[in-house]
Structure formats: C-alpha cells, structure tokens
Coordinates of C-alpha atoms in Angstrom, one line a residue:
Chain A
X613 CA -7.5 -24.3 11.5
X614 CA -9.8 -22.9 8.9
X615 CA -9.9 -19.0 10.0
X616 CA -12.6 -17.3 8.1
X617 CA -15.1 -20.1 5.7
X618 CA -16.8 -18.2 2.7
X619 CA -19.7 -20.1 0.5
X620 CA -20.2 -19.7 -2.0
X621 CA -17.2 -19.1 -3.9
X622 CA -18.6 -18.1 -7.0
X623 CA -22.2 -17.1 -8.0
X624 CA -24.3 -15.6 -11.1
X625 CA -27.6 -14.5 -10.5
X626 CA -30.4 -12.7 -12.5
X627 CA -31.5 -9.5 -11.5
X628 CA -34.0 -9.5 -9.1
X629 CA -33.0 -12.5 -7.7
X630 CA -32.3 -12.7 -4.4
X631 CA -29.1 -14.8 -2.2
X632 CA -27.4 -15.0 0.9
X633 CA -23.9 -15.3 1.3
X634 CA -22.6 -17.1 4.3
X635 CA -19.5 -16.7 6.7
X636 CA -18.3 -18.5 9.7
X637 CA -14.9 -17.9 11.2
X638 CA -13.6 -20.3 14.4
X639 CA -11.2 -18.0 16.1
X640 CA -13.6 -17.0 18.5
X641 CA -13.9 -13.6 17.6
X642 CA -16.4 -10.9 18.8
X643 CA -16.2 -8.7 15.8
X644 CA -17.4 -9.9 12.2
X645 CA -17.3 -7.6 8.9
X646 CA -18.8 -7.9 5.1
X647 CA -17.0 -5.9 2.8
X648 CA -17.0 -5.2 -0.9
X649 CA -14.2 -4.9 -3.2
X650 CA -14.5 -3.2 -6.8
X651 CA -11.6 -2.0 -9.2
X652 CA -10.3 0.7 -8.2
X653 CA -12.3 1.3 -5.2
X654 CA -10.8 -0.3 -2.7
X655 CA -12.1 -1.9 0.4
X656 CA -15.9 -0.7 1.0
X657 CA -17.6 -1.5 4.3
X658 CA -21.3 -2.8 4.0
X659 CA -22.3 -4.1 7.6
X660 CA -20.3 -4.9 10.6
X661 CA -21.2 -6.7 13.8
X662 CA -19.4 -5.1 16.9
X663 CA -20.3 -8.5 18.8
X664 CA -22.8 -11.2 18.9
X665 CA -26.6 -9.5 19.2
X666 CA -25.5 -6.4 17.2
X667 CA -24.9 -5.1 13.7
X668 CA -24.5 -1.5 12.7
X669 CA -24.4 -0.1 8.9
X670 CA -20.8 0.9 7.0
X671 CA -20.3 3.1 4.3
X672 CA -22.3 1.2 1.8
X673 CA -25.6 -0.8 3.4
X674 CA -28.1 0.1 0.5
X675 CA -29.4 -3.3 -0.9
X676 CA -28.1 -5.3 1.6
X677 CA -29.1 -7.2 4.9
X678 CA -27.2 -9.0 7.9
X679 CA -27.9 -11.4 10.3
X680 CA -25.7 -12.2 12.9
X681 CA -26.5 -16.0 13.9
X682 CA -24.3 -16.8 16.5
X683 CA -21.0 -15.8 17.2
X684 CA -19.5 -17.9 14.5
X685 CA -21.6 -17.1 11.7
X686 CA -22.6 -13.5 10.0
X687 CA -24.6 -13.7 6.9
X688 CA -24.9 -11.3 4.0
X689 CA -28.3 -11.4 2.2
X690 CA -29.2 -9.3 -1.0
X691 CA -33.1 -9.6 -1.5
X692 CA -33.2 -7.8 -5.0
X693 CA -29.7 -8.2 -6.7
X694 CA -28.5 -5.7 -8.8
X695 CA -26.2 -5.7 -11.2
X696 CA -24.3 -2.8 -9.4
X697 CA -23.8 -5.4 -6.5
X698 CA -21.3 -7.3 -9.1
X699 CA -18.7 -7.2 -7.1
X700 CA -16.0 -9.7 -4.8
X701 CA -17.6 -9.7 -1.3
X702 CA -15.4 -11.0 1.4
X703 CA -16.2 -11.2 5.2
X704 CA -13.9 -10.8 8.1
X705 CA -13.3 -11.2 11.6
X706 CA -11.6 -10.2 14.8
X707 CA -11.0 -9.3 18.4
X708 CA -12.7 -5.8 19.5
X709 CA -9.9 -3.6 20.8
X710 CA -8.8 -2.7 23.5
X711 CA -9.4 -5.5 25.3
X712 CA -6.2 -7.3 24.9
X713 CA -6.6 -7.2 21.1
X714 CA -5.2 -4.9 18.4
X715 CA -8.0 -5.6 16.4
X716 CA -6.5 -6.8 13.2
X717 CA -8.6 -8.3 10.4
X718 CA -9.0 -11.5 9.6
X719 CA -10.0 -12.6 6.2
X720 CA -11.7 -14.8 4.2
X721 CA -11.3 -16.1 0.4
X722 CA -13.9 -13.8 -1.0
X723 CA -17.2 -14.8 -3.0
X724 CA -17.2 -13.5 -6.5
X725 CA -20.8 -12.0 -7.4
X726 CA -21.8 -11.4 -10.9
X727 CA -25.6 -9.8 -11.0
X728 CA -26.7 -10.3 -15.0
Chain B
X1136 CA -12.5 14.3 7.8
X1137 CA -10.6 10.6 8.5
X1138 CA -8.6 9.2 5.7
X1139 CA -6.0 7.1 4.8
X1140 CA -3.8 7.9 1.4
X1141 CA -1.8 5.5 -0.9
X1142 CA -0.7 8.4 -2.9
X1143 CA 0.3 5.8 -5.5
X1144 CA -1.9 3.7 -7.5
X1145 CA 1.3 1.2 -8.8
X1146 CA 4.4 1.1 -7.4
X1147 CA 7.5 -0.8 -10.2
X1148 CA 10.6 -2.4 -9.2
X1149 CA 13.0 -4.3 -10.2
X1150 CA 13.7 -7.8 -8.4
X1151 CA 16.6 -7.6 -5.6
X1152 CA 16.1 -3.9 -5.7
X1153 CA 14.4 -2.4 -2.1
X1154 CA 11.1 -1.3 -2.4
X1155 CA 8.6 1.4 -0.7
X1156 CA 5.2 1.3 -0.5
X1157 CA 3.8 5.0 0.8
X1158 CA 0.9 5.5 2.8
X1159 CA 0.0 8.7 5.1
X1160 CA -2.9 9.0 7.2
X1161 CA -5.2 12.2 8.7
X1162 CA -6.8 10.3 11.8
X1163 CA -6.2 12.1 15.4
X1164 CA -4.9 10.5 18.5
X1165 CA -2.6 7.6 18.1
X1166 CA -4.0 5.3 16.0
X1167 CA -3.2 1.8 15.1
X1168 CA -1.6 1.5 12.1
X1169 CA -1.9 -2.0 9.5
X1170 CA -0.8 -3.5 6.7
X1171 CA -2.3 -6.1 4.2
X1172 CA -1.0 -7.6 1.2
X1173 CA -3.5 -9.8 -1.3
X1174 CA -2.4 -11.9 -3.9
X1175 CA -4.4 -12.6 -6.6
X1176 CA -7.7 -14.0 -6.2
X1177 CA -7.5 -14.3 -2.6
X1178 CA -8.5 -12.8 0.6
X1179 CA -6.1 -10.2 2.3
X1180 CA -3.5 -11.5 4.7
X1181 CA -2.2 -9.4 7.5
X1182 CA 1.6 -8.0 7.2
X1183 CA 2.6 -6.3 10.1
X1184 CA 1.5 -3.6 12.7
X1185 CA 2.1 -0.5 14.8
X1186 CA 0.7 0.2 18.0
X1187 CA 3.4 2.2 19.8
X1188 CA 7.6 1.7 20.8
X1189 CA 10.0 1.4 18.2
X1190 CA 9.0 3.1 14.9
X1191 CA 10.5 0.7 12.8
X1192 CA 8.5 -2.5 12.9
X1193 CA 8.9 -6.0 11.4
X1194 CA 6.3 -8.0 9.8
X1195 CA 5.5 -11.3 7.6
X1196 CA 7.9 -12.3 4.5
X1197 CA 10.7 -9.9 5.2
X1198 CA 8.5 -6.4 5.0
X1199 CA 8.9 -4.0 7.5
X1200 CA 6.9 -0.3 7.8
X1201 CA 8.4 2.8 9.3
X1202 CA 6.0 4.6 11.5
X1203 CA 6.9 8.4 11.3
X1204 CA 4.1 10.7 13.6
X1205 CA 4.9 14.1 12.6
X1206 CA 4.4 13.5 8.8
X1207 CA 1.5 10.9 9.8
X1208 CA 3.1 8.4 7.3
X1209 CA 3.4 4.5 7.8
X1210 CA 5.5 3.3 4.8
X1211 CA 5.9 -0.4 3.8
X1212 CA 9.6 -1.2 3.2
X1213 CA 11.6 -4.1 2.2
X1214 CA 15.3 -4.5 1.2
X1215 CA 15.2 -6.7 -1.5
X1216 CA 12.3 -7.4 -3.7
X1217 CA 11.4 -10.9 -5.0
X1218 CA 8.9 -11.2 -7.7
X1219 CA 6.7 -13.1 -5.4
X1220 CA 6.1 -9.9 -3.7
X1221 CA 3.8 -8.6 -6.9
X1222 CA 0.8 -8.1 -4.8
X1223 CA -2.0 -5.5 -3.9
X1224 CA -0.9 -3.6 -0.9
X1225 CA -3.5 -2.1 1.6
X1226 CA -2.6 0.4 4.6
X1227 CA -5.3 0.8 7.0
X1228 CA -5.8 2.6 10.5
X1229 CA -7.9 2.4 13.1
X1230 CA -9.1 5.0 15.0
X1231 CA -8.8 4.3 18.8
X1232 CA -11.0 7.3 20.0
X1233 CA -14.8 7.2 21.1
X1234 CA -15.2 3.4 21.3
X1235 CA -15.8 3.0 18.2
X1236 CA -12.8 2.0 16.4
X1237 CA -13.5 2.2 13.4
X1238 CA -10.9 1.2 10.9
X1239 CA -10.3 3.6 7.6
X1240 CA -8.9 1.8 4.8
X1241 CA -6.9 3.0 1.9
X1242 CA -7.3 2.5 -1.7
X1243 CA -4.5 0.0 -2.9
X1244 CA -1.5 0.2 -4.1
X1245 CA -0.7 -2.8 -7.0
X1246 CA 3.3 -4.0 -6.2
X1247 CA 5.1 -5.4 -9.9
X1248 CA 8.5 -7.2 -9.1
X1249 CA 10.3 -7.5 -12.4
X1250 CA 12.8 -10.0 -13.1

C-alpha cells in the first residue's frame, strides 16, 4: 500500500523555469492538499481539492496552479519559478468529514525545490 | 481570528524522563483536534486524535494528548521519552462549522531526547 506517491523527490531549477510536481494517493480519498513547508513557518496551504472536479485557493496560491486529474492524482504546476518557491512541497490526502471520516491527513514524502 | 498555538518553538528532555508537548487552540464549536510527528526528511505521520468522549486519548508509539475544553489546550504527553522520539511535532484542528472544514495548523514544535 503505497498511501500518498510524490515525484519528483528532488529538483533544481532556474528561475523562470517552469515544472509540475505530481501526486497520486490510492486510498480513495475525495480530498487532496499541496502544501509548503519553510523553516520556521510551518505548514502553509497553497491549493486544496475538496473532491474530484474542484479546487479552491489556501493561504498561499500566488505563483502556483493545480489540476485535479482524477481522483487519484492532483498536480502542482509553477509556470515562472521563483526562488522564493525554494521550499519542501508535500501533497496530502483524505476523507472529507463528516461523512464517516475524521478527516485526518495523509501524507506524502515531500519534493525538495531549490529555485537558483 | 482561528489559530492554533505551539507556544514553544523546542521542547528538551532527558531520555526516560515524561515529556509534554503544549498546544492551545482559539477555533469555536467543537473542533477536531490532531497530532503529527515528522521525522527528519520525511512526510508527517498521523499520532493520534480527539473528536469527543474521554479526554485523555491514546495514539501511535506510546504518546497520548489530553484534551482540556475550558483552557482550549490539546497537549501531547508521554511517560517516558526515548531518543527516537526527537522529532517535529505539529497540532492541528479542524474547524467543523460551515462546511468547510478547514484545518488550522500550528507552527512546530522541534522534540530533543537526550541520552
């Protein structure tokens, strides 16, 4: 059972280039999440998808696009990387609560960004 | 405004010592109430929970968490501390009013278990 699949792992890019990180989780899940994790900053949200067919911004959507492809896979694209967006980006799933869920987070490995 | 407080940024303690891990929240209603741990270089793992009952509730490698409503607190506990617990600790909540459940996280708190 491989939860929550992250690629890639690790990745340097120039500024101005652009990439898409990819995440696919197998738990059958409705709700998928892309966060960002910086020192001493905690957890930031960037995109969420409530359920298959949506996505809605977080706290921290600027430079960033989703696509929700199915209800496995929810992608995180940056079209003009920064190198503010140096950061460890990890993507999550789980049930929406109530229904039958208490809606806690699964997580995967994170995909560490360095924008040059 | 919603917010969830780990009031410290590192918490030491001696190995085989108990430890506490503090986190109070200002989210209205009856929230549910989570704990992560991430070790290094990894994705967070979930600990343990509180949705309602018994205010003392057990979770993953020993840890438990005290839910206490009238301070709005939900503090990570464990008897005895092994080094292996030297992790990053994150309290979260999720707010269970207006459908749209969004989930507050707090800051961190690094864990050292010395030997």
């Amino acid at each position: 059972n491989a939860g929550v699949t992250q690629t890639p792992k690790f990745q340097v890019l120039k500024t101005g280039q652009s990439m898409t990180l990819q995440c696919a989780q197998d738990m059958n899940h409705n709700s998928m999440y892309w966060y960002r994790q910086d020192p001493g900053m905690g957890l930031r949200l960037i995109y969420y998808s409530a359920s298959e067919g949506t996505t809605d911004k977080g706290e921290v959507p600027n430079g960033y696009n989703v696509s929700r492809l199915n209800k496995r896979e929810f992608s995180l694209r940056l079209e003009s990387a920064a190198p503010s967006q140096t950061s460890v980006y990890f993507c999550a799933s789980s049930e929406r609560p109530p229904s039958g869920s208490t809606g806690e987070l699964f997580f995967g490995e994170g995909s560490r960004l360095t924008v040059l | 405004a919603q917010s969830v407080a780990q009031p410290e940024d590192q918490v030491n303690v001696a190995e085989g010592n108990p430890l506490t891990v503090k986190c109070t929240y200002s989210v209205s209603g009856n929230p549910y109430l989570f704990w992560y741990v991430q070790y290094p270089n990894r994705g967070l793992q979930f600990l343990l929970k509180y949705i309602t009952g018994d205010n003392l509730v057990k979770g993953s490698y020993g840890f438990e968490a005290e839910f206490n409503k009238s301070q709005t607190s939900f503090h990570l506990k464990k008897p005895s501390a092994l080094v292996s617990d030297s992790a990053l600790y994150f309290c979260a909540v999720r707010d269970m009013r207006g459908g749209n459940y969004q989930l507050i996280w707090g800051a961190g708190t690094k864990l050292i278990i010395k030997p």
